[in-house]
Coordinates of C-alpha atoms in Angstrom, one line a residue:
Chain A
M28 CA -58.6 -60.3 -63.6
S29 CA -61.3 -60.4 -61.0
T30 CA -61.0 -62.2 -57.7
L31 CA -62.8 -65.5 -57.6
L32 CA -62.2 -66.7 -54.1
S33 CA -61.0 -64.6 -51.2
V34 CA -60.2 -65.7 -47.7
E35 CA -59.9 -62.6 -45.4
D36 CA -58.1 -62.9 -42.1
I37 CA -59.7 -66.1 -40.9
H38 CA -59.2 -67.7 -37.5
T39 CA -60.0 -71.4 -37.3
Y40 CA -60.0 -73.7 -34.3
Y41 CA -60.1 -77.4 -33.8
G42 CA -61.7 -77.6 -30.4
D43 CA -59.2 -75.6 -28.3
S44 CA -56.3 -75.7 -30.7
Y45 CA -55.9 -72.5 -32.6
V46 CA -54.9 -73.5 -36.1
L47 CA -55.4 -70.7 -38.6
Q48 CA -54.3 -67.4 -37.0
G49 CA -55.4 -64.7 -39.3
L50 CA -54.8 -66.2 -42.7
S51 CA -55.6 -64.4 -46.0
I52 CA -55.4 -65.6 -49.5
H53 CA -57.1 -64.8 -52.8
V54 CA -57.5 -66.7 -56.0
D55 CA -58.2 -64.9 -59.3
E56 CA -60.2 -66.4 -62.1
G57 CA -58.3 -68.8 -64.2
E58 CA -55.3 -68.7 -61.9
T59 CA -53.4 -71.6 -60.4
L60 CA -52.4 -70.9 -56.8
G61 CA -50.0 -73.2 -55.0
I62 CA -50.2 -73.4 -51.2
L63 CA -47.0 -74.8 -49.7
G64 CA -45.9 -75.5 -46.1
R65 CA -44.7 -78.3 -43.9
N66 CA -46.9 -80.8 -42.2
G67 CA -49.3 -79.5 -39.5
M68 CA -49.1 -75.9 -40.6
G69 CA -52.8 -75.5 -41.4
K70 CA -53.0 -76.2 -45.1
T71 CA -55.7 -78.8 -44.9
T72 CA -57.5 -76.7 -42.2
L73 CA -57.6 -73.9 -44.7
I74 CA -59.3 -76.2 -47.2
N75 CA -61.7 -77.4 -44.5
S76 CA -62.6 -73.8 -43.6
I77 CA -63.2 -72.9 -47.2
M78 CA -65.5 -76.0 -47.7
G79 CA -67.4 -75.3 -44.6
F80 CA -66.3 -78.5 -42.8
V81 CA -64.7 -76.5 -40.1
P82 CA -66.1 -72.9 -40.4
P83 CA -63.7 -70.2 -39.1
R84 CA -64.6 -68.4 -35.8
R85 CA -63.6 -65.0 -37.2
G86 CA -62.9 -63.6 -40.6
A87 CA -64.7 -64.0 -43.8
I88 CA -64.6 -66.1 -47.0
H89 CA -66.1 -64.8 -50.2
F90 CA -66.7 -66.7 -53.4
R91 CA -67.7 -64.8 -56.5
G92 CA -68.5 -61.9 -54.2
E93 CA -70.9 -64.0 -52.0
D94 CA -70.2 -64.6 -48.3
I95 CA -69.7 -68.4 -47.8
T96 CA -68.1 -68.2 -44.3
T97 CA -70.8 -70.1 -42.6
A98 CA -72.6 -71.7 -45.5
N99 CA -73.4 -75.4 -45.7
S100 CA -70.8 -77.5 -47.5
F101 CA -73.2 -78.8 -50.0
D102 CA -74.2 -75.2 -51.0
I103 CA -70.6 -74.2 -51.3
S104 CA -70.0 -77.1 -53.6
K105 CA -73.1 -76.2 -55.7
M106 CA -71.8 -72.6 -56.0
G107 CA -68.8 -73.9 -57.9
I108 CA -66.0 -75.0 -55.6
G109 CA -64.8 -78.5 -56.4
L110 CA -63.0 -80.5 -53.7
C111 CA -60.4 -83.2 -54.3
P112 CA -59.5 -83.8 -50.7
Q113 CA -56.5 -85.1 -48.9
G114 CA -56.4 -88.8 -48.7
R115 CA -58.7 -88.9 -51.8
R116 CA -61.7 -90.0 -49.8
V117 CA -63.5 -91.7 -52.7
F118 CA -66.6 -93.6 -51.6
P119 CA -65.1 -97.1 -51.2
T120 CA -68.3 -99.2 -51.5
L121 CA -69.5 -97.3 -54.6
S122 CA -68.4 -98.2 -58.1
V123 CA -66.3 -95.8 -60.1
R124 CA -69.2 -94.8 -62.2
E125 CA -71.4 -94.3 -59.1
N126 CA -68.7 -92.1 -57.5
L127 CA -69.0 -89.8 -60.5
L128 CA -72.8 -90.1 -60.6
V129 CA -73.4 -88.9 -57.0
A130 CA -71.3 -85.8 -57.7
Q131 CA -73.3 -84.8 -60.8
Q132 CA -75.7 -82.0 -60.1
E133 CA -79.0 -81.9 -61.9
H134 CA -78.5 -78.5 -63.4
D135 CA -75.3 -79.8 -65.0
V136 CA -76.8 -81.3 -68.0
G137 CA -75.0 -79.9 -71.0
Y138 CA -72.1 -78.4 -68.9
R139 CA -68.4 -79.0 -69.6
W140 CA -67.9 -82.1 -67.4
D141 CA -69.9 -85.3 -67.7
F142 CA -69.0 -89.0 -67.7
K143 CA -67.6 -88.9 -71.2
E144 CA -65.3 -85.9 -70.6
V145 CA -64.0 -87.4 -67.3
Y146 CA -63.3 -90.7 -69.0
E147 CA -61.4 -88.8 -71.8
L148 CA -59.2 -87.0 -69.2
F149 CA -58.6 -90.3 -67.3
P150 CA -59.1 -93.3 -69.6
R151 CA -58.2 -95.6 -66.8
L152 CA -61.5 -94.7 -65.0
G153 CA -63.5 -95.6 -68.1
E154 CA -61.9 -99.0 -68.1
R155 CA -62.8 -99.6 -64.5
A156 CA -66.2 -97.9 -64.4
G157 CA -67.9 -100.9 -62.8
Q158 CA -65.2 -101.6 -60.2
R159 CA -65.6 -100.7 -56.6
A160 CA -63.7 -97.6 -55.8
G161 CA -62.2 -99.2 -52.7
S162 CA -60.4 -101.8 -54.8
L163 CA -58.6 -99.2 -57.1
S164 CA -54.9 -98.4 -56.8
G165 CA -53.9 -95.2 -55.1
G166 CA -53.3 -93.4 -58.4
E167 CA -56.6 -94.5 -59.8
Q168 CA -58.3 -93.3 -56.7
Q169 CA -56.6 -90.0 -57.1
M170 CA -57.9 -89.8 -60.7
L171 CA -61.4 -90.7 -59.5
A172 CA -61.2 -88.0 -56.8
V173 CA -60.3 -85.4 -59.4
G174 CA -63.0 -86.7 -61.8
R175 CA -65.6 -86.6 -59.0
A176 CA -64.7 -83.0 -58.2
L177 CA -64.9 -82.1 -61.9
M178 CA -68.4 -83.7 -62.2
T179 CA -69.7 -80.9 -60.0
N180 CA -68.6 -78.5 -62.8
P181 CA -66.6 -76.2 -60.5
S182 CA -65.2 -72.8 -61.4
C183 CA -62.5 -73.3 -58.8
L184 CA -60.9 -76.7 -58.1
I185 CA -59.3 -77.3 -54.8
M186 CA -56.7 -80.2 -54.7
D187 CA -55.3 -81.2 -51.4
E188 CA -52.0 -83.1 -51.7
P189 CA -52.8 -84.9 -55.0
S190 CA -49.3 -86.3 -55.2
E191 CA -49.3 -87.8 -51.7
G192 CA -48.2 -91.4 -51.7
L193 CA -48.1 -91.8 -55.5
A194 CA -45.4 -93.1 -57.8
P195 CA -43.6 -90.5 -59.9
M196 CA -45.2 -91.7 -63.1
I197 CA -48.6 -91.2 -61.7
I198 CA -47.7 -87.8 -60.3
Q199 CA -46.7 -86.9 -63.8
D200 CA -50.1 -87.9 -65.1
I201 CA -51.9 -85.9 -62.5
G202 CA -49.6 -82.9 -63.2
N203 CA -50.5 -83.2 -66.9
A204 CA -54.2 -83.3 -66.1
I205 CA -53.8 -80.1 -64.0
Q206 CA -52.0 -78.4 -66.8
S207 CA -54.8 -79.2 -69.2
L208 CA -57.5 -78.0 -66.8
K209 CA -55.5 -74.8 -66.3
A210 CA -55.3 -74.4 -70.1
E211 CA -59.1 -74.4 -70.1
G212 CA -59.2 -71.5 -67.7
L213 CA -60.2 -73.4 -64.6
A214 CA -58.9 -71.8 -61.4
V215 CA -57.0 -74.3 -59.3
V216 CA -55.8 -74.2 -55.7
L217 CA -53.1 -76.8 -55.3
V218 CA -52.1 -77.6 -51.7
E219 CA -48.8 -79.4 -51.7
Q220 CA -46.1 -80.6 -49.5
N221 CA -44.2 -81.8 -52.6
A222 CA -42.8 -78.3 -53.4
A223 CA -40.9 -79.5 -56.5
F224 CA -44.1 -80.8 -58.0
A225 CA -46.1 -77.7 -57.1
V226 CA -43.7 -75.0 -58.5
K227 CA -43.7 -76.7 -61.9
T228 CA -47.5 -76.4 -62.1
V229 CA -48.7 -73.1 -60.5
D230 CA -48.7 -69.4 -61.3
R231 CA -48.2 -68.1 -57.8
V232 CA -47.3 -69.6 -54.4
C233 CA -48.2 -68.9 -50.8
V234 CA -46.2 -70.4 -48.0
I235 CA -48.0 -71.1 -44.8
T236 CA -46.4 -71.5 -41.4
N237 CA -48.2 -71.7 -38.1
G238 CA -51.5 -70.7 -39.6
K239 CA -50.3 -67.6 -41.4
V240 CA -49.1 -66.8 -44.9
V241 CA -45.4 -66.0 -44.5
H242 CA -44.4 -65.7 -48.1
E243 CA -46.1 -65.0 -51.4
S244 CA -44.5 -64.8 -54.8
S245 CA -44.1 -66.4 -58.2
P246 CA -42.8 -70.0 -58.1
G247 CA -39.5 -68.8 -59.7
E248 CA -38.9 -66.3 -57.0
L249 CA -39.7 -68.8 -54.3
W250 CA -37.2 -71.3 -55.7
A251 CA -34.6 -68.6 -55.8
N252 CA -35.2 -67.5 -52.2
E253 CA -33.1 -69.9 -50.2
E254 CA -34.1 -68.5 -46.8
V255 CA -37.8 -69.2 -47.3
R256 CA -37.1 -72.6 -48.7
R257 CA -35.0 -73.6 -45.8
N258 CA -37.0 -72.1 -43.0
H259 CA -40.5 -72.8 -44.1
L260 CA -40.3 -75.7 -46.5
G261 CA -37.3 -77.6 -45.1
I262 CA -35.6 -78.0 -48.4
G263 CA -32.1 -76.6 -48.9
Chain B
M6 CA -92.3 -132.5 -27.0
T7 CA -94.9 -133.2 -29.6
T8 CA -94.1 -134.9 -32.9
L9 CA -95.0 -133.3 -36.2
S10 CA -96.5 -135.0 -39.2
F11 CA -95.3 -134.1 -42.7
T12 CA -98.6 -132.2 -43.2
N13 CA -97.9 -130.2 -40.0
I14 CA -94.4 -129.4 -41.2
L15 CA -95.7 -128.1 -44.5
V16 CA -98.4 -125.9 -42.9
L17 CA -95.9 -124.6 -40.3
S18 CA -93.4 -123.7 -43.0
Y19 CA -96.0 -121.8 -44.9
N20 CA -97.0 -120.0 -41.7
S21 CA -93.3 -119.3 -40.9
L22 CA -92.7 -117.8 -44.3
S23 CA -95.7 -115.5 -44.0
Y24 CA -94.7 -114.5 -40.5
A25 CA -91.2 -113.8 -41.8
A26 CA -92.7 -111.6 -44.4
I27 CA -94.2 -109.3 -41.8
L28 CA -91.0 -109.4 -39.8
F29 CA -89.0 -108.4 -42.8
L30 CA -91.2 -105.4 -43.5
L31 CA -90.7 -104.2 -40.0
A32 CA -87.1 -105.1 -39.5
S33 CA -85.8 -103.9 -42.9
G34 CA -86.8 -100.3 -41.9
L35 CA -85.2 -100.7 -38.5
S36 CA -82.0 -102.1 -40.1
L37 CA -82.0 -99.3 -42.7
I38 CA -82.3 -96.5 -40.1
F39 CA -79.7 -98.1 -37.8
G40 CA -77.3 -99.1 -40.5
V41 CA -77.4 -95.8 -42.4
M42 CA -78.0 -93.3 -39.7
R43 CA -76.7 -95.1 -36.6
I44 CA -80.0 -94.3 -34.8
V45 CA -81.5 -96.9 -32.5
N46 CA -85.1 -96.2 -33.3
L47 CA -87.3 -97.7 -30.5
A48 CA -90.3 -95.9 -32.0
H49 CA -90.1 -98.1 -35.0
A50 CA -92.7 -100.6 -34.0
A51 CA -94.9 -97.7 -32.9
F52 CA -95.1 -96.8 -36.6
F53 CA -96.2 -100.3 -37.3
L54 CA -99.1 -100.1 -34.8
F55 CA -99.9 -96.5 -35.6
A56 CA -100.2 -97.2 -39.3
G57 CA -102.6 -100.1 -38.5
Y58 CA -104.8 -97.8 -36.6
L59 CA -104.6 -95.1 -39.3
A60 CA -105.6 -97.7 -42.0
L61 CA -108.5 -98.7 -39.8
E62 CA -109.5 -95.1 -39.4
F63 CA -109.4 -94.5 -43.2
Y64 CA -111.2 -97.7 -43.9
N65 CA -114.0 -96.4 -41.7
I66 CA -113.9 -93.0 -43.4
I67 CA -113.9 -94.5 -46.9
F68 CA -116.4 -97.2 -46.3
G69 CA -118.9 -94.9 -44.7
S70 CA -119.0 -94.8 -41.0
L71 CA -119.5 -91.8 -38.8
S72 CA -116.0 -91.1 -37.9
L73 CA -115.2 -88.6 -40.7
M74 CA -117.3 -85.8 -39.3
P75 CA -115.7 -85.6 -35.8
R76 CA -112.3 -85.6 -37.4
I77 CA -113.3 -82.6 -39.6
I78 CA -114.8 -80.8 -36.6
Q79 CA -111.5 -81.5 -34.7
L80 CA -109.4 -80.1 -37.6
V81 CA -111.6 -77.0 -37.9
S82 CA -111.5 -76.4 -34.1
W83 CA -107.8 -76.6 -33.9
T84 CA -107.4 -74.4 -36.9
L85 CA -109.8 -71.8 -35.4
L86 CA -107.9 -72.0 -32.1
Y87 CA -104.6 -71.4 -33.9
F88 CA -105.9 -68.3 -35.7
A89 CA -107.6 -67.0 -32.5
W90 CA -104.2 -67.3 -30.8
R91 CA -102.3 -65.6 -33.6
G92 CA -105.0 -62.9 -33.8
L93 CA -105.0 -62.2 -30.1
N94 CA -101.2 -62.0 -30.0
L95 CA -101.3 -59.1 -32.5
Y96 CA -103.2 -56.9 -30.0
V97 CA -102.2 -58.1 -26.5
A98 CA -99.2 -59.7 -24.8
P99 CA -99.0 -63.5 -25.0
R100 CA -99.8 -63.8 -21.3
H101 CA -103.0 -61.9 -21.7
A102 CA -103.9 -63.8 -24.9
A103 CA -103.4 -67.1 -23.0
L104 CA -105.6 -65.8 -20.1
A105 CA -108.3 -64.7 -22.6
L106 CA -108.4 -68.1 -24.3
L107 CA -108.5 -69.8 -20.9
L108 CA -111.5 -67.7 -19.8
T109 CA -113.2 -68.2 -23.1
Y110 CA -112.7 -72.0 -22.6
I111 CA -114.2 -72.0 -19.1
V112 CA -117.2 -70.0 -20.2
M113 CA -117.7 -72.2 -23.3
E114 CA -117.3 -75.4 -21.3
T115 CA -119.9 -74.2 -18.7
L116 CA -122.3 -73.0 -21.3
C117 CA -122.1 -76.2 -23.4
S118 CA -122.5 -78.5 -20.4
L119 CA -125.4 -76.5 -18.9
V120 CA -127.3 -75.3 -21.9
W121 CA -126.6 -77.8 -24.7
S122 CA -125.5 -80.7 -22.6
F123 CA -122.3 -81.6 -24.5
R124 CA -118.6 -81.2 -23.6
F125 CA -116.9 -78.3 -25.3
F126 CA -113.5 -80.0 -25.2
E127 CA -114.8 -82.8 -27.4
L128 CA -114.6 -80.4 -30.3
F129 CA -110.9 -80.7 -30.0
F130 CA -110.7 -84.3 -28.9
P131 CA -113.7 -86.1 -30.3
H132 CA -114.2 -89.6 -29.0
V133 CA -115.3 -91.8 -31.8
P134 CA -116.0 -95.5 -31.4
V135 CA -114.3 -97.3 -34.2
K136 CA -116.2 -100.2 -35.6
P137 CA -114.7 -102.8 -37.9
V138 CA -115.9 -102.5 -41.4
D139 CA -117.7 -105.4 -43.0
R140 CA -117.9 -104.4 -46.6
I141 CA -114.6 -103.7 -48.3
N142 CA -113.2 -103.5 -51.8
F143 CA -109.7 -103.4 -53.2
A144 CA -109.7 -99.8 -54.5
G145 CA -110.9 -98.5 -51.2
M146 CA -108.5 -100.6 -49.2
I147 CA -105.6 -99.4 -51.4
T148 CA -106.6 -95.8 -50.9
A149 CA -106.9 -96.2 -47.1
I150 CA -103.5 -97.9 -46.9
L151 CA -101.8 -95.3 -49.1
V152 CA -103.1 -92.5 -46.9
A153 CA -102.1 -94.3 -43.8
L154 CA -98.6 -95.0 -45.2
A155 CA -98.1 -91.4 -46.2
I156 CA -99.1 -90.1 -42.8
A157 CA -96.8 -92.5 -41.0
A158 CA -93.9 -91.5 -43.3
L159 CA -94.6 -87.8 -42.6
C160 CA -94.5 -88.6 -38.9
G161 CA -91.1 -90.2 -39.3
M162 CA -89.8 -87.1 -41.2
F163 CA -91.2 -84.8 -38.5
I164 CA -89.4 -86.8 -35.7
E165 CA -86.2 -86.8 -37.7
R166 CA -86.2 -83.2 -38.7
F167 CA -87.2 -81.6 -35.4
F168 CA -85.8 -84.0 -32.8
L169 CA -83.3 -86.6 -33.9
R170 CA -81.3 -84.3 -36.1
R171 CA -80.6 -82.0 -33.2
L172 CA -79.1 -84.8 -31.1
G173 CA -76.3 -85.8 -33.4
Q174 CA -74.8 -89.2 -32.6
D175 CA -75.7 -89.2 -28.9
T176 CA -77.1 -92.7 -28.5
L177 CA -78.6 -92.2 -25.1
S178 CA -80.6 -89.2 -26.2
Q179 CA -81.7 -91.0 -29.3
V180 CA -83.0 -93.9 -27.3
L181 CA -84.8 -91.6 -24.9
V182 CA -86.4 -89.5 -27.6
T183 CA -87.5 -92.5 -29.7
I184 CA -88.9 -94.4 -26.7
G185 CA -90.7 -91.2 -25.8
F186 CA -92.3 -91.1 -29.2
A187 CA -93.1 -94.8 -29.0
F188 CA -95.1 -94.0 -25.8
I189 CA -96.7 -90.9 -27.3
L190 CA -97.9 -92.8 -30.4
Q191 CA -99.0 -95.7 -28.3
D192 CA -101.0 -93.7 -25.8
G193 CA -102.3 -91.3 -28.5
S194 CA -103.6 -94.3 -30.3
L195 CA -105.1 -95.7 -27.1
Y196 CA -106.8 -92.4 -26.4
T197 CA -108.1 -92.0 -29.9
W198 CA -109.1 -95.5 -30.8
G199 CA -109.6 -97.1 -27.4
G200 CA -108.4 -100.4 -26.1
D201 CA -110.4 -102.8 -28.2
N202 CA -108.7 -105.4 -30.5
F203 CA -109.5 -104.6 -34.1
M204 CA -109.0 -106.6 -37.2
L205 CA -108.4 -105.0 -40.5
K206 CA -110.7 -106.6 -43.0
Q207 CA -109.0 -108.9 -45.6
P208 CA -110.4 -107.9 -49.0
W209 CA -111.8 -110.5 -51.4
P210 CA -110.4 -112.7 -52.7
L211 CA -107.6 -112.8 -50.1
N212 CA -110.1 -113.8 -47.3
F213 CA -110.3 -117.4 -48.5
S214 CA -108.1 -120.4 -48.1
A215 CA -106.7 -122.3 -51.0
V216 CA -106.9 -126.1 -50.7
V217 CA -103.7 -127.7 -51.9
W218 CA -103.2 -131.5 -51.5
G219 CA -105.8 -131.5 -48.8
L220 CA -104.1 -128.7 -46.9
S221 CA -106.0 -125.5 -46.2
L222 CA -103.8 -122.5 -46.8
P223 CA -105.1 -119.0 -46.1
Q224 CA -104.5 -116.9 -49.2
Y225 CA -103.8 -113.8 -47.2
R226 CA -100.6 -115.4 -46.0
A227 CA -99.5 -115.8 -49.5
F228 CA -100.3 -112.2 -50.2
M229 CA -98.1 -111.2 -47.2
I230 CA -95.2 -113.2 -48.7
V231 CA -95.7 -111.6 -52.1
I232 CA -95.7 -108.1 -50.7
A233 CA -92.5 -108.8 -48.7
V234 CA -90.8 -110.1 -51.8
V235 CA -91.9 -107.1 -53.9
V236 CA -90.7 -104.7 -51.2
A237 CA -87.4 -106.5 -50.8
A238 CA -86.8 -106.4 -54.6
A239 CA -87.8 -102.7 -54.8
L240 CA -85.5 -101.9 -51.9
F241 CA -82.6 -103.8 -53.4
L242 CA -83.0 -102.2 -56.8
G243 CA -83.6 -98.7 -55.2
I244 CA -80.4 -98.9 -53.1
E245 CA -78.1 -100.7 -55.5
R246 CA -79.2 -99.5 -58.9
T247 CA -80.4 -95.9 -58.7
R248 CA -78.7 -92.6 -58.3
L249 CA -80.6 -91.9 -55.2
G250 CA -79.5 -95.2 -53.7
A251 CA -75.9 -94.4 -54.6
I252 CA -76.2 -91.0 -52.9
M253 CA -77.5 -92.7 -49.8
R254 CA -74.6 -95.1 -49.8
A255 CA -72.1 -92.3 -50.4
A256 CA -73.6 -90.4 -47.4
V257 CA -73.0 -93.5 -45.3
D258 CA -69.4 -94.1 -46.6
D259 CA -68.3 -90.5 -45.8
P260 CA -70.9 -87.9 -44.8
E261 CA -68.6 -85.0 -44.8
M262 CA -67.1 -85.7 -48.2
A263 CA -70.7 -86.3 -49.5
R264 CA -71.5 -82.7 -48.4
G265 CA -68.3 -81.6 -50.0
I266 CA -69.5 -82.7 -53.5
G267 CA -72.9 -81.1 -53.1
I268 CA -75.0 -83.8 -51.5
N269 CA -77.4 -82.4 -49.0
T270 CA -77.1 -85.1 -46.3
N271 CA -79.8 -83.6 -44.2
V272 CA -82.4 -84.3 -46.9
V273 CA -80.8 -87.8 -47.4
Q274 CA -81.2 -88.6 -43.7
M275 CA -84.8 -87.4 -43.6
A276 CA -85.6 -89.5 -46.7
I277 CA -84.0 -92.5 -45.1
F278 CA -86.1 -92.0 -41.9
A279 CA -89.2 -91.6 -44.0
I280 CA -88.5 -94.8 -45.9
G281 CA -87.9 -96.6 -42.6
A282 CA -91.2 -95.4 -41.2
L283 CA -92.9 -96.3 -44.5
L284 CA -91.6 -99.9 -44.3
A285 CA -92.8 -100.3 -40.7
A286 CA -96.1 -98.8 -41.7
T287 CA -96.4 -101.2 -44.6
G288 CA -95.8 -104.1 -42.2
G289 CA -98.4 -102.6 -39.9
V290 CA -101.2 -102.4 -42.4
V291 CA -100.5 -105.7 -44.0
G292 CA -100.0 -107.3 -40.6
G293 CA -103.0 -105.5 -39.2
A294 CA -105.3 -107.9 -41.2
F295 CA -103.4 -110.8 -39.7
F296 CA -102.3 -110.1 -36.1
G297 CA -105.0 -107.5 -35.6
V298 CA -104.5 -104.0 -34.3
Y299 CA -104.5 -103.6 -30.5
P300 CA -102.6 -101.6 -27.8
G301 CA -99.3 -103.2 -26.9
L302 CA -98.8 -104.9 -30.2
D303 CA -95.9 -102.6 -30.9
F304 CA -93.8 -103.5 -27.9
E305 CA -94.8 -107.1 -28.4
I306 CA -93.3 -107.2 -31.9
L307 CA -90.3 -104.9 -31.4
P308 CA -88.1 -107.6 -29.8
Y309 CA -88.7 -109.8 -32.8
A310 CA -87.6 -107.0 -35.1
F311 CA -84.4 -106.6 -33.0
A312 CA -83.9 -110.3 -33.1
V313 CA -84.1 -110.2 -36.9
V314 CA -81.5 -107.4 -37.3
I315 CA -79.2 -108.9 -34.7
I316 CA -79.2 -112.3 -36.3
G317 CA -79.1 -110.9 -39.8
G318 CA -76.7 -108.0 -39.2
L319 CA -77.6 -104.3 -39.0
G320 CA -77.7 -102.3 -42.1
S321 CA -77.8 -105.3 -44.4
L322 CA -80.8 -106.0 -46.6
G323 CA -79.7 -109.6 -47.2
G324 CA -79.3 -109.9 -43.5
A325 CA -82.8 -108.7 -42.9
V326 CA -84.2 -111.2 -45.3
L327 CA -82.3 -114.1 -43.8
G328 CA -82.9 -112.9 -40.2
S329 CA -86.7 -112.7 -40.8
I330 CA -86.8 -116.2 -42.2
V331 CA -84.7 -117.6 -39.3
V332 CA -86.9 -115.9 -36.7
G333 CA -90.1 -116.7 -38.5
F334 CA -89.3 -120.4 -38.6
I335 CA -87.9 -120.6 -35.0
E336 CA -91.0 -118.8 -33.7
N337 CA -93.5 -121.0 -35.5
F338 CA -91.8 -124.3 -35.0
G339 CA -90.7 -123.4 -31.5
T340 CA -94.3 -122.7 -30.5
A341 CA -95.5 -125.9 -32.1
L342 CA -92.8 -128.1 -30.6
F343 CA -92.2 -126.7 -27.1
P344 CA -94.8 -124.0 -26.5
E345 CA -93.5 -123.3 -23.0
L346 CA -90.1 -122.5 -24.3
S347 CA -90.8 -120.6 -27.5
Y348 CA -89.3 -117.3 -26.3
F349 CA -86.2 -119.2 -25.2
A350 CA -86.0 -121.0 -28.6
L351 CA -86.0 -117.6 -30.3
F352 CA -83.8 -115.5 -28.1
A353 CA -81.2 -118.1 -27.2
P354 CA -79.8 -118.2 -30.8
M355 CA -79.8 -114.5 -30.8
A356 CA -77.7 -114.4 -27.6
I357 CA -75.3 -117.0 -29.1
I358 CA -74.9 -115.0 -32.3
L359 CA -74.3 -111.8 -30.4
A360 CA -71.6 -113.6 -28.4
I361 CA -69.9 -115.2 -31.4
K362 CA -70.4 -112.7 -34.2
P363 CA -71.7 -109.4 -32.7
T364 CA -72.2 -107.9 -36.2
G365 CA -74.7 -110.5 -37.2
L366 CA -74.5 -113.1 -40.0
F367 CA -74.3 -110.5 -42.7
G368 CA -73.2 -107.5 -40.7
K369 CA -70.7 -105.0 -41.9
G370 CA -69.6 -104.0 -38.4

């Protein structure tokens, strides 16, 4: 399998604070990569660097062989990286339908994801199409954030803490949705603090501590490795 | 204090509404630019005045005065100068090219004054007296207005793209740059069109008054109201019902996230600034046949536009409608009832609203 997204030794700063200190990951086509780590270890910064929100000062990011290290976020999105961000960040004053509409690109006509397909994946969104996104429940907003990312017809979907603050039932729904996307061959990067949820879903995991990858393995191996679990994830 | 008869009140209300219409056209753009982009655009009323002058200019061009030829000569001269500069730079250093052009200029200026008795620099800055046009028709007027509006919108895009975008959210720089452009447009207009007070001609049949119940009501005022209602409806539908409007609102809600799903927020901002300039310009050409077009009109009307958005609430279309009507009525009735206090009558309520509800009546905060 060929590499879809590769992050090569990036160093990212927020002002003076040195967050990512030489971090490298890669995602293959059709693969689901889990990124685990405790709070404040740089998981979301990694996503912000990939999306061009906070470009790295050193290092390189390639997507489908093209250098996107300093590209504009909107160009990165158009190249095929879909973002479902931490905290969901749906557009609160827009309706559910409008949230999906603004993410639709013009060249997308006839592609895999359109309103109909998103509503099939998440029937709740179809029922609430006219409602303001700000008035949805947390779980519905999460579905909307996933649906909005899918509307850009990505070849790589980045999900940052999709289980955050949701009831177990809803987490189950989101997990099922990820499984069905994975079955279609969509590459998924799943950033999670909820390790139990992530290891059920992904093909491979990277553990990040202090801005570096400290462990990389299959989910089964990670679960068996008590040292990594205790030192880097804080679960015994 | 004077007392008003019922007839007076009717006529004043009609006048207030038509005044509110112009204020709405001006203030909705101001409110849009501030509400969406957080830019305090002090050059906004300059677009209003500039568009009035541009419409006047194109009236004159279309309805056959002498002003087209000098403009063409000016354009050709600047183009030639540009290519001369580029050409010279291919062969010599920029310093020498500049020197060569300067020497050429001195020689040409001397030759022209002594031999042909005209000023060489007037090729680049022709002084053309603008005369108000008498004959006018609807088709020509519409053409002139559309050209004026397009140029004003392009100016807005230019200022946004090359100046305001570089400043980010630094309010002080924004204020300085926009007030700088206000002066540039103002003095540029003064230089080009002179200090006279012009009136854009009202086309037939708007230049008559309708007589209703013995009241004489100028039809042009009704036309202003109609235009404002049409623009308000178009703005509302455009912002609330189209994909482009949804993209604009998304870019306001969360600009970074909007970029993250493929929205080019730079283009969105430029479009919003162009629409704002276009609205001011529409007010300028419609109002130019009502207030007239004269130097200083821009800074005269800008406080009213600010009063509208402060009373109505920044960034709210409904607020701009309400604010314009409130200001229109206070201004007209205030002037009629206590002429010496009309400014007080207008700005006192504004100060009170600022104190009680700083976001305005409809403001989102």
